[in-house]
Short mmCIF file of C-alpha atoms and ligand atoms in Angstrom, two decimals:
data_model
loop_
_atom_site.label_atom_id
_atom_site.label_comp_id
_atom_site.label_asym_id
_atom_site.label_seq_id
_atom_site.Cartn_x
_atom_site.Cartn_y
_atom_site.Cartn_z
CA MET A 1 60.75 79.03 29.73
CA SER A 2 62.44 80.36 26.89
CA GLU A 3 66.13 81.26 26.39
CA GLN A 4 67.90 84.31 28.06
CA PRO A 5 69.18 86.78 25.68
CA THR A 6 72.96 86.72 25.58
CA SER A 7 75.09 89.59 25.89
CA ALA A 8 77.09 90.36 22.97
CA ALA A 9 78.24 93.80 24.23
CA PRO A 10 81.73 94.63 24.48
CA GLU A 11 83.39 96.10 27.42
CA ALA A 12 82.54 99.62 27.39
CA SER A 13 86.27 101.05 27.02
CA SER A 14 85.78 103.63 24.23
CA PRO A 15 82.62 105.45 23.33
CA ARG A 16 80.54 103.95 20.66
CA LEU A 17 77.83 105.96 18.44
CA ARG A 18 75.34 105.29 15.76
CA VAL A 19 73.38 106.86 13.36
CA ALA A 20 70.08 104.77 12.77
CA PRO A 21 67.89 106.06 9.60
CA SER A 22 65.12 104.28 8.44
CA PRO A 23 64.88 103.88 4.64
CA THR A 24 61.60 105.69 3.91
CA GLY A 25 62.50 107.77 1.01
CA ASP A 26 64.86 110.31 0.02
CA PRO A 27 67.29 110.75 3.10
CA HIS A 28 66.15 113.72 5.50
CA VAL A 29 68.72 116.17 6.25
CA GLY A 30 68.45 115.50 9.73
CA THR A 31 70.04 112.48 9.18
CA ALA A 32 73.21 114.00 8.41
CA TYR A 33 72.94 116.68 11.25
CA MET A 34 72.44 113.72 13.49
CA SER A 35 75.44 111.67 11.90
CA LEU A 36 77.65 115.21 12.30
CA PHE A 37 77.28 115.34 15.92
CA ASN A 38 77.52 111.65 16.62
CA LEU A 39 80.55 111.58 14.66
CA ALA A 40 82.18 114.66 16.03
CA PHE A 41 81.92 113.07 19.45
CA ALA A 42 82.97 109.64 18.43
CA ARG A 43 85.84 111.27 16.63
CA GLN A 44 87.10 113.23 19.69
CA GLN A 45 87.17 110.19 21.75
CA GLY A 46 88.51 108.02 19.67
CA GLY A 47 85.59 105.84 19.85
CA ARG A 48 83.85 104.36 16.74
CA PHE A 49 80.70 105.35 14.80
CA LEU A 50 78.40 103.13 13.30
CA LEU A 51 75.35 103.28 10.74
CA ARG A 52 72.25 100.94 11.43
CA ILE A 53 69.61 100.93 8.92
CA GLU A 54 66.10 100.78 10.99
CA ASP A 55 63.97 99.07 8.19
CA THR A 56 61.35 97.23 10.23
CA ASP A 57 58.79 99.25 9.05
CA ARG A 58 57.54 97.64 5.94
CA ALA A 59 54.78 99.58 4.93
CA ARG A 60 57.20 102.77 4.66
CA PHE A 61 60.09 100.87 3.49
CA GLN A 62 61.70 102.06 0.15
CA ALA A 63 64.18 100.05 -1.72
CA ASP A 64 66.61 102.82 -3.09
CA SER A 65 66.63 104.64 0.32
CA GLU A 66 69.56 102.90 1.79
CA GLN A 67 71.96 103.58 -1.35
CA GLN A 68 70.90 107.37 -1.26
CA VAL A 69 71.60 107.44 2.64
CA TYR A 70 75.40 105.78 1.83
CA ASP A 71 75.68 108.18 -1.18
CA THR A 72 74.66 111.41 0.65
CA LEU A 73 76.60 110.65 3.78
CA HIS A 74 79.73 109.71 1.81
CA TRP A 75 79.42 113.00 -0.14
CA LEU A 76 79.51 115.06 3.27
CA GLY A 77 82.30 112.80 4.35
CA LEU A 78 80.18 111.70 7.43
CA THR A 79 81.60 108.09 7.05
CA TRP A 80 81.05 105.11 9.42
CA ASP A 81 83.35 102.57 10.90
CA GLU A 82 80.64 99.76 10.90
CA GLY A 83 77.67 99.23 9.04
CA PRO A 84 75.71 97.16 6.68
CA ASP A 85 78.16 97.84 3.74
CA VAL A 86 81.38 97.79 5.47
CA GLY A 87 80.39 94.98 8.04
CA GLY A 88 81.89 95.04 11.52
CA PRO A 89 81.77 92.79 14.59
CA PHE A 90 78.27 93.23 15.25
CA ALA A 91 76.85 92.48 11.90
CA PRO A 92 74.39 92.29 10.38
CA TYR A 93 73.46 96.06 10.62
CA ARG A 94 70.40 96.02 9.14
CA GLN A 95 67.23 95.31 11.47
CA SER A 96 65.28 93.38 8.76
CA GLU A 97 68.39 90.45 9.03
CA ARG A 98 68.16 90.51 12.78
CA LEU A 99 64.64 89.18 13.54
CA ASP A 100 65.97 86.23 15.41
CA THR A 101 67.86 88.43 17.72
CA TYR A 102 64.81 90.34 19.04
CA ARG A 103 62.53 87.05 19.57
CA PRO A 104 64.25 85.92 22.84
CA TYR A 105 63.82 89.21 24.23
CA VAL A 106 60.28 89.59 23.62
CA GLU A 107 59.75 85.99 24.75
CA ARG A 108 61.50 86.91 27.97
CA LEU A 109 59.39 89.95 28.40
CA LEU A 110 56.43 87.70 27.83
CA ASP A 111 57.28 84.95 30.26
CA GLU A 112 57.94 87.59 33.00
CA GLY A 113 54.55 89.10 32.53
CA LYS A 114 56.38 92.53 31.51
CA ALA A 115 54.46 92.17 28.05
CA TYR A 116 51.62 90.60 26.82
CA TYR A 117 49.57 89.65 23.56
CA CYS A 118 47.15 91.72 21.81
CA TYR A 119 44.35 90.25 19.75
CA CYS A 120 42.55 93.65 19.03
CA SER A 121 41.41 94.32 15.54
CA GLY A 122 42.59 97.88 13.85
CA GLU A 123 39.03 98.68 13.62
CA ARG A 124 38.72 98.30 17.38
CA LEU A 125 41.54 100.37 18.35
CA THR A 126 40.37 103.17 15.99
CA GLN A 127 36.89 103.01 17.60
CA MET A 128 38.39 103.02 20.97
CA ARG A 129 40.70 106.07 20.19
CA GLU A 130 37.80 107.90 18.74
CA MET A 131 35.70 107.40 21.56
CA GLN A 132 38.41 108.34 24.04
CA GLN A 133 38.88 111.63 22.10
CA LYS A 134 34.89 112.40 22.20
CA THR A 135 34.79 111.86 25.69
CA LYS A 136 38.05 113.51 26.30
CA GLN A 137 39.46 110.54 28.24
CA PRO A 138 43.23 109.95 28.11
CA THR A 139 44.06 108.16 24.86
CA GLY A 140 45.83 104.70 25.10
CA TYR A 141 45.23 100.94 24.83
CA ASP A 142 42.56 99.86 27.38
CA ARG A 143 44.29 96.63 28.13
CA LEU A 144 41.11 94.66 26.99
CA CYS A 145 43.44 91.83 26.08
CA HIS A 146 45.82 91.68 28.99
CA GLY A 147 45.48 88.79 31.08
CA LYS A 148 43.29 86.84 28.64
CA THR A 149 44.31 83.81 26.61
CA ARG A 150 43.66 83.86 23.06
CA GLU A 151 40.25 81.68 23.48
CA GLU A 152 39.17 84.00 26.20
CA ARG A 153 39.59 87.19 24.01
CA ALA A 154 38.18 85.51 21.15
CA GLU A 155 34.65 85.45 22.88
CA LEU A 156 34.67 89.22 22.90
CA PRO A 157 34.18 91.64 20.09
CA GLY A 158 36.72 93.17 18.31
CA PHE A 159 39.00 90.20 17.86
CA SER A 160 41.48 89.67 14.95
CA GLU A 161 41.91 86.45 13.39
CA LYS A 162 45.40 87.64 12.36
CA ASP A 163 48.71 86.92 14.32
CA PRO A 164 48.54 88.87 17.69
CA VAL A 165 50.98 91.90 18.63
CA VAL A 166 53.04 92.07 21.68
CA ARG A 167 52.50 95.06 23.94
CA MET A 168 54.60 96.28 27.12
CA PHE A 169 52.71 96.38 30.34
CA ILE A 170 53.79 99.80 31.57
CA PRO A 171 53.16 99.81 35.39
CA ASP A 172 52.02 102.74 37.14
CA ASP A 173 55.40 103.54 38.77
CA ALA A 174 57.26 103.65 35.09
CA PRO A 175 60.22 106.16 35.41
CA LEU A 176 59.40 109.31 33.79
CA THR A 177 62.66 111.18 34.03
CA PHE A 178 65.97 110.96 32.71
CA GLU A 179 69.49 112.34 32.43
CA ASP A 180 70.29 114.09 28.83
CA LEU A 181 73.87 115.29 27.84
CA ILE A 182 72.53 118.55 26.48
CA ARG A 183 69.06 119.10 28.49
CA GLY A 184 70.00 117.99 32.15
CA THR A 185 67.03 116.20 33.78
CA VAL A 186 64.20 115.68 31.31
CA SER A 187 60.45 114.49 32.07
CA ALA A 188 58.47 112.92 29.54
CA PRO A 189 54.71 111.68 29.63
CA ARG A 190 53.67 108.34 30.93
CA PRO A 191 53.50 106.07 27.92
CA ASP A 192 50.99 103.97 26.55
CA ASP A 193 51.08 100.21 26.48
CA GLN A 194 53.39 100.13 23.39
CA VAL A 195 53.52 97.51 20.99
CA ILE A 196 57.19 95.91 20.71
CA LEU A 197 56.38 93.26 18.21
CA LYS A 198 54.02 93.48 15.33
CA ALA A 199 51.89 90.69 13.77
CA ASP A 200 54.07 90.54 10.94
CA GLY A 201 57.01 89.28 13.31
CA PHE A 202 59.01 92.26 13.11
CA PRO A 203 59.69 94.21 16.14
CA THR A 204 58.71 97.89 16.61
CA TYR A 205 61.55 100.58 16.59
CA HIS A 206 61.12 100.78 20.35
CA MET A 207 61.97 97.22 20.89
CA ALA A 208 64.69 96.75 17.95
CA VAL A 209 66.42 99.86 19.03
CA VAL A 210 67.00 99.11 22.69
CA VAL A 211 68.10 95.26 21.67
CA ASP A 212 70.51 96.56 18.92
CA ASP A 213 71.72 99.67 20.95
CA HIS A 214 72.68 96.93 23.51
CA GLU A 215 73.93 94.13 21.43
CA MET A 216 76.18 96.59 19.40
CA GLY A 217 77.74 97.98 22.60
CA ILE A 218 76.24 101.69 22.02
CA THR A 219 77.51 103.92 24.85
CA HIS A 220 75.73 107.15 23.55
CA VAL A 221 72.33 107.57 21.84
CA VAL A 222 72.32 110.74 20.15
CA ARG A 223 68.98 111.66 18.35
CA GLY A 224 66.34 114.07 17.47
CA GLU A 225 64.36 115.62 20.25
CA GLU A 226 61.36 113.89 18.69
CA TRP A 227 62.54 110.79 20.56
CA ILE A 228 62.34 112.21 24.05
CA SER A 229 58.60 111.06 24.66
CA SER A 230 59.95 107.51 23.80
CA THR A 231 62.93 107.29 26.15
CA PRO A 232 60.82 106.18 29.07
CA LYS A 233 59.77 103.10 27.36
CA HIS A 234 63.48 102.42 26.20
CA ILE A 235 64.64 103.00 29.68
CA LEU A 236 61.91 100.59 31.01
CA LEU A 237 62.98 98.01 28.59
CA TYR A 238 66.47 98.14 29.57
CA GLN A 239 65.37 97.82 33.23
CA TRP A 240 63.20 94.77 32.65
CA LEU A 241 66.02 93.10 30.79
CA GLY A 242 68.60 94.21 33.39
CA LEU A 243 70.77 95.99 30.91
CA GLU A 244 72.65 99.18 31.47
CA PRO A 245 70.73 101.96 29.50
CA PRO A 246 73.32 104.19 27.46
CA LYS A 247 73.97 108.16 27.96
CA PHE A 248 71.12 110.13 26.03
CA ALA A 249 71.71 113.28 24.14
CA HIS A 250 68.58 114.55 22.43
CA MET A 251 69.38 117.21 19.33
CA PRO A 252 67.26 120.15 18.86
CA LEU A 253 64.86 119.77 15.92
CA LEU A 254 65.43 121.65 12.72
CA ARG A 255 62.92 124.22 12.05
CA ASN A 256 61.65 126.74 9.69
CA ALA A 257 61.45 130.40 10.73
CA ASP A 258 57.81 129.94 11.67
CA LYS A 259 58.98 127.42 14.10
CA SER A 260 57.31 124.54 12.18
CA LYS A 261 59.29 121.36 11.76
CA ILE A 262 61.35 120.82 8.40
CA SER A 263 59.53 118.29 6.61
CA LYS A 264 60.25 116.65 3.37
CA ARG A 265 56.82 117.20 2.14
CA LYS A 266 56.85 121.08 2.39
CA ASN A 267 60.67 122.16 2.27
CA PRO A 268 62.80 120.72 -0.52
CA ALA A 269 65.76 121.54 1.70
CA ALA A 270 64.53 118.57 3.98
CA ARG A 271 65.75 116.30 1.45
CA LEU A 272 69.51 115.66 1.61
CA THR A 273 69.93 115.00 -2.02
CA TRP A 274 68.49 118.54 -2.85
CA PHE A 275 71.65 120.16 -1.53
CA ARG A 276 73.91 118.18 -3.78
CA GLU A 277 71.65 119.12 -6.90
CA GLU A 278 71.62 122.72 -5.96
CA GLY A 279 75.60 122.98 -5.88
CA TYR A 280 76.20 123.13 -2.28
CA LEU A 281 79.54 121.97 -1.30
CA PRO A 282 79.59 119.23 0.93
CA GLU A 283 82.06 121.05 3.68
CA ALA A 284 79.78 124.23 3.47
CA LEU A 285 76.95 122.12 4.18
CA VAL A 286 78.69 120.39 7.08
CA ASN A 287 79.54 123.69 8.81
CA PHE A 288 75.95 124.78 8.07
CA LEU A 289 74.47 122.06 10.14
CA ALA A 290 76.99 122.04 13.02
CA LEU A 291 76.34 126.00 13.17
CA LEU A 292 72.62 125.28 13.81
CA ALA A 293 73.21 123.69 17.15
CA TYR A 294 76.75 124.79 17.96
CA PRO A 295 78.13 128.14 18.53
CA PRO A 296 81.15 129.80 16.36
CA VAL A 297 84.40 129.00 17.42
CA ILE A 298 86.03 131.82 19.60
CA GLU A 299 89.33 133.06 18.47
CA GLU A 300 92.00 134.17 20.97
CA ASP A 301 91.30 137.75 20.73
CA GLY A 302 87.69 136.79 21.24
CA THR A 303 86.34 137.24 17.96
CA GLU A 304 83.67 135.02 16.84
CA ARG A 305 84.56 132.60 13.62
CA GLU A 306 81.52 130.76 11.75
CA VAL A 307 83.60 129.13 9.34
CA PHE A 308 85.28 125.90 10.82
CA THR A 309 86.23 122.40 9.60
CA PHE A 310 84.73 119.38 10.66
CA ARG A 311 88.35 118.51 12.62
CA GLU A 312 87.98 121.93 14.29
CA PHE A 313 84.25 121.00 15.46
CA SER A 314 85.26 117.77 16.54
CA GLU A 315 88.54 118.63 18.56
CA GLY A 316 86.52 120.95 20.57
CA PHE A 317 83.21 119.18 21.00
CA ASP A 318 81.24 119.34 24.25
CA TRP A 319 77.78 118.59 24.67
CA LYS A 320 77.46 121.33 27.03
CA LYS A 321 77.78 123.73 24.17
CA VAL A 322 74.76 122.20 22.04
CA ASN A 323 71.94 124.82 22.22
CA PRO A 324 68.83 122.82 23.01
CA VAL A 325 66.46 125.29 21.33
CA GLY A 326 65.29 124.57 17.80
CA PRO A 327 67.35 125.81 15.31
CA ILE A 328 66.06 127.87 12.27
CA PHE A 329 67.09 126.49 9.07
CA ASP A 330 68.23 129.67 7.31
CA LEU A 331 69.26 128.76 3.94
CA LYS A 332 70.64 132.26 3.41
CA LYS A 333 73.00 131.72 5.87
CA LEU A 334 74.02 128.26 4.10
CA ASP A 335 74.29 130.36 0.78
CA TRP A 336 76.63 132.90 2.30
CA LEU A 337 78.93 129.81 3.86
CA ASN A 338 78.63 128.03 0.37
CA GLY A 339 79.84 131.30 -1.40
CA VAL A 340 82.76 131.43 1.09
CA TYR A 341 83.92 127.81 0.35
CA ILE A 342 83.65 128.10 -3.30
CA ARG A 343 86.05 130.97 -3.36
CA GLU A 344 88.39 129.26 -1.14
CA LEU A 345 88.90 126.25 -3.25
CA ASP A 346 91.95 126.10 -5.39
CA LEU A 347 91.10 126.42 -9.13
CA GLY A 348 91.76 122.83 -10.24
CA ASP A 349 89.22 121.45 -7.51
CA PHE A 350 86.70 124.08 -8.28
CA THR A 351 87.03 123.04 -11.86
CA SER A 352 86.46 119.47 -11.29
CA ARG A 353 83.56 120.08 -8.70
CA LEU A 354 81.95 121.59 -11.72
CA LEU A 355 82.08 118.79 -13.92
CA PRO A 356 79.26 116.69 -12.59
CA PHE A 357 76.82 119.69 -13.09
CA LEU A 358 78.12 120.21 -16.68
CA GLU A 359 77.74 116.74 -17.57
CA ARG A 360 74.16 116.83 -16.05
CA ASP A 361 73.22 119.92 -18.02
CA GLU A 362 74.57 118.39 -21.39
CA ILE A 363 77.42 120.89 -21.61
CA LEU A 364 80.29 118.47 -21.64
CA SER A 365 80.41 114.75 -21.72
CA GLY A 366 81.46 112.93 -18.69
CA ASN A 367 84.94 112.40 -20.30
CA PRO A 368 86.17 115.88 -21.63
CA SER A 369 89.21 116.50 -23.83
CA LEU A 370 92.07 118.16 -22.64
CA GLY A 371 91.31 120.98 -24.75
CA GLU A 372 87.83 121.41 -23.20
CA LEU A 373 89.16 121.10 -19.66
CA GLY A 374 91.81 123.69 -20.47
CA ARG A 375 89.06 126.10 -21.75
CA LEU A 376 86.88 125.25 -18.91
CA LYS A 377 89.55 125.93 -16.31
CA ALA A 378 89.84 129.33 -17.93
CA VAL A 379 86.23 129.90 -17.62
CA ALA A 380 86.12 128.70 -14.07
CA GLU A 381 88.68 131.09 -12.93
CA LEU A 382 86.24 133.94 -14.29
CA ILE A 383 83.38 132.56 -12.51
CA GLN A 384 84.66 131.22 -9.23
CA THR A 385 83.88 134.57 -7.36
CA ARG A 386 80.59 135.05 -8.88
CA ILE A 387 78.59 132.09 -8.06
CA ALA A 388 77.03 130.84 -4.67
CA HIS A 389 76.17 127.44 -5.92
CA LEU A 390 77.71 125.09 -8.44
CA ASN A 391 74.63 124.47 -10.25
CA GLU A 392 74.50 128.30 -11.24
CA ALA A 393 77.81 127.59 -13.54
CA SER A 394 76.05 125.69 -16.20
CA ALA A 395 74.57 128.97 -17.69
CA LEU A 396 77.77 130.76 -17.46
CA VAL A 397 79.93 128.08 -19.05
CA ARG A 398 77.40 127.01 -21.70
CA PRO A 399 78.28 129.62 -24.49
CA PHE A 400 82.05 128.52 -24.32
CA PHE A 401 81.02 124.81 -25.23
CA VAL A 402 78.38 125.84 -28.08
CA ALA A 403 79.04 126.39 -31.74
CA ASP A 404 79.04 129.80 -32.68
CA ASP A 405 76.10 129.31 -35.18
CA ALA A 406 74.27 127.17 -32.36
CA LEU A 407 74.56 130.12 -29.65
CA GLU A 408 70.98 131.08 -28.84
CA ILE A 409 70.13 134.58 -27.87
CA ALA A 410 67.95 134.89 -24.73
CA ASP A 411 64.76 136.95 -25.53
CA ASP A 412 65.68 139.24 -22.24
CA ALA A 413 68.92 139.92 -23.54
CA ARG A 414 67.74 140.60 -27.26
CA GLY A 415 65.23 142.79 -25.55
CA GLN A 416 67.48 145.11 -24.18
CA LEU A 417 69.40 145.86 -27.27
CA LYS A 418 69.34 149.66 -28.03
CA GLU A 419 68.76 151.10 -31.69
CA ASP A 420 72.72 151.92 -31.53
CA ALA A 421 73.33 148.06 -31.01
CA GLY A 422 74.13 147.63 -35.17
CA GLN A 423 76.61 150.58 -34.66
CA VAL A 424 78.33 149.28 -31.70
CA LEU A 425 78.78 145.82 -33.25
CA ASP A 426 79.99 147.38 -36.44
CA ALA A 427 82.76 149.42 -34.33
CA ALA A 428 83.60 146.36 -32.51
CA LEU A 429 84.12 144.10 -35.48
CA ALA A 430 86.24 146.56 -36.95
CA ALA A 431 88.35 147.37 -33.98
CA LEU A 432 88.71 143.81 -32.99
CA GLY A 433 89.47 142.73 -36.55
CA ASP A 434 92.77 144.77 -36.28
CA ILE A 435 94.02 142.74 -33.48
CA ASP A 436 96.88 140.56 -34.35
CA ASP A 437 96.14 137.12 -33.48
CA HIS A 438 98.67 134.31 -33.44
CA GLY A 439 97.62 132.84 -30.14
CA THR A 440 95.59 129.68 -29.20
CA GLY A 441 92.65 131.43 -27.64
CA VAL A 442 93.96 130.19 -24.21
CA LEU A 443 94.12 132.48 -21.35
CA GLY A 444 97.60 133.84 -20.42
CA THR A 445 99.16 133.03 -23.85
CA ASP A 446 100.97 136.00 -25.34
CA SER A 447 98.97 136.37 -28.05
CA GLY A 448 98.02 139.83 -29.25
CA TRP A 449 94.47 138.59 -28.61
CA ASN A 450 94.20 139.13 -25.21
CA ALA A 451 91.69 140.84 -22.67
CA GLY A 452 93.97 143.86 -22.20
CA ALA A 453 94.17 144.52 -25.82
CA ILE A 454 90.59 143.71 -26.53
CA GLU A 455 89.57 146.13 -23.87
CA ALA A 456 91.38 148.93 -25.10
CA ALA A 457 90.50 148.32 -28.80
CA LEU A 458 86.79 148.59 -27.67
CA ARG A 459 87.08 151.36 -25.42
CA GLU A 460 88.96 153.56 -28.07
CA SER A 461 86.43 152.63 -31.01
CA ILE A 462 83.21 152.60 -29.16
CA VAL A 463 83.42 154.58 -25.71
CA GLU A 464 85.90 157.13 -27.12
CA GLY A 465 84.96 156.96 -30.96
CA LEU A 466 81.16 156.86 -30.63
CA GLY A 467 80.99 158.76 -27.53
CA ILE A 468 78.78 155.68 -26.22
CA LYS A 469 78.89 155.21 -22.24
CA PRO A 470 80.77 151.92 -21.30
CA LYS A 471 77.75 151.08 -19.27
CA PHE A 472 75.63 150.89 -22.69
CA ALA A 473 78.50 150.19 -25.00
CA PHE A 474 79.37 146.73 -24.10
CA GLY A 475 75.84 145.45 -23.43
CA PRO A 476 75.24 144.42 -27.05
CA LEU A 477 78.74 142.73 -27.25
CA ARG A 478 78.05 140.60 -24.22
CA THR A 479 74.90 139.57 -25.81
CA ALA A 480 76.57 138.79 -29.03
CA VAL A 481 79.17 136.62 -27.40
CA SER A 482 77.28 134.75 -24.56
CA GLY A 483 73.70 135.14 -25.70
CA GLN A 484 72.84 136.61 -22.12
CA ARG A 485 72.41 139.50 -20.14
CA ILE A 486 74.63 138.03 -17.60
CA SER A 487 78.08 136.47 -18.42
CA PRO A 488 81.60 136.25 -17.10
CA PRO A 489 83.47 139.46 -17.64
CA LEU A 490 83.43 140.31 -21.25
CA PHE A 491 86.84 141.08 -22.57
CA GLU A 492 88.24 137.84 -20.88
CA SER A 493 85.24 135.94 -22.24
CA MET A 494 86.51 137.22 -25.46
CA GLU A 495 90.01 136.24 -25.13
CA ILE A 496 88.91 132.55 -24.21
CA LEU A 497 86.69 132.22 -27.37
CA GLY A 498 89.35 133.60 -29.52
CA LYS A 499 89.34 136.03 -32.37
CA THR A 500 87.47 133.80 -35.16
CA SER A 501 84.63 132.93 -32.64
CA THR A 502 84.29 136.33 -31.11
CA LEU A 503 84.00 137.86 -34.57
CA SER A 504 81.94 135.09 -35.89
CA ARG A 505 79.43 135.91 -33.03
CA LEU A 506 79.32 139.85 -33.28
CA ARG A 507 78.77 139.09 -36.98
CA GLY A 508 75.79 136.74 -36.18
CA LEU A 509 74.21 139.17 -33.92
CA ARG A 510 74.72 142.13 -36.44
CA ASP A 511 73.23 140.07 -39.06
CA SER A 512 70.13 139.26 -37.10
CA LEU A 513 69.22 142.50 -36.18
N1 LIG B 1 65.06 105.02 13.01
C1 LIG B 1 65.22 106.43 13.81
C2 LIG B 1 64.96 107.32 13.02
O1 LIG B 1 64.80 107.30 12.04
C3 LIG B 1 66.40 106.42 14.81
C4 LIG B 1 66.07 106.85 16.14
C5 LIG B 1 67.12 106.48 17.16
O2 LIG B 1 68.00 107.14 16.58
O3 LIG B 1 66.86 106.33 17.97
O4 LIG B 1 65.02 108.38 13.44
#
């Protein structure tokens, strides 16, 4: 008789929740979505939220994935109280370091006849499955190994010399329904004789999740709806081991507009790192993920408010309000929210959030000078209302950080220049040349060179003087100073560039015509 597993679970006073990603590549957006709902409830209840790395699938394991999980969840502010990186009372929190913990549980199930060794080769299992499908039989393990010793089994075909796996012996009366905090009573199909210990000595997810949720004192298991069909197996394991199961809440899966599952293979937006690269704000993404399965805030006057903070979400959190129907992952909604959040940032915050993008796109170094930061802040003010993603900033900011003679004129910008472009540029050079400039080129100084004076001079000479409509009058000037068809507001841009740069750019385009 093997040792009885001892319980390390604490007294269930306050809730303990967890997110349990498998490090199989770039973290899935579902990991953030699950973390958010777990965390909202844990914080509301004054409970604990922990991160467990479920790395028992060695074939799909990817070494850098764990760090990406940490980085992306930290970026979103969805942080944990216990985990492999921060430790905690139930360490280790990485399943590959807990193999000795699972062993006695498996031994006990074997000793009690609840589980059995299976020696079938992979080929035999494949053939069996194909035959079952062909003959329209229910699929599932046929229990050839059940009740046989290794020697007895070795006499029969399809025997594998490798170490055996261990399977659950699912009884005919296995419980198939359970209570779900979101869905009420849920029923699931009868499980197959699930493998719980693999030939490599690693438990499968099903064994490890039950043991760890118990050992780590998890009171609420909040996970994706794809695990509903596994829950009866887990409940059976709890029963066999004489353990109290946690409460379950199965979150609706995130779906595309055509109702298909969001997958990392098909949707770039399934990768959590994508949102960061694209310049979404973490607070916008958190708000968006909450709204996927949760209603807007209802104000006192009855109106709905979709923009809310994590704190508000957590304080009012109620499982009953979670919508069990698979939400559509509508990026347009996220774009809208992102714009709202970008505009709400104070200017300094907005400016510093641009820095990683400008560094990535080689516009500024990782250590910009005070002068560069001052100029960036002035440009940032011009673009804050104009972008929906932070990564749109680079194209708008770049012209302010290149030398005048290195400014490239985009083909589409050059292509739309009309015949009168030369005339417009000449008039602008003359008019702007007359503006008294004793300033520094920093917005807001009381130099004569400022947006108001620039605009007045240009209108007078080009719109009134040459009789060209404003719509056409300023296109060539925009192209000259930014190289682009689309740029931050022209007069303010000229003010930031300063007189010398502005004139040199106007002359540069003029000479190239
Ligand atoms: N490792 C599982 C996953 O990546 C966890 C499922 C659960 O939360 O039980 O989805």
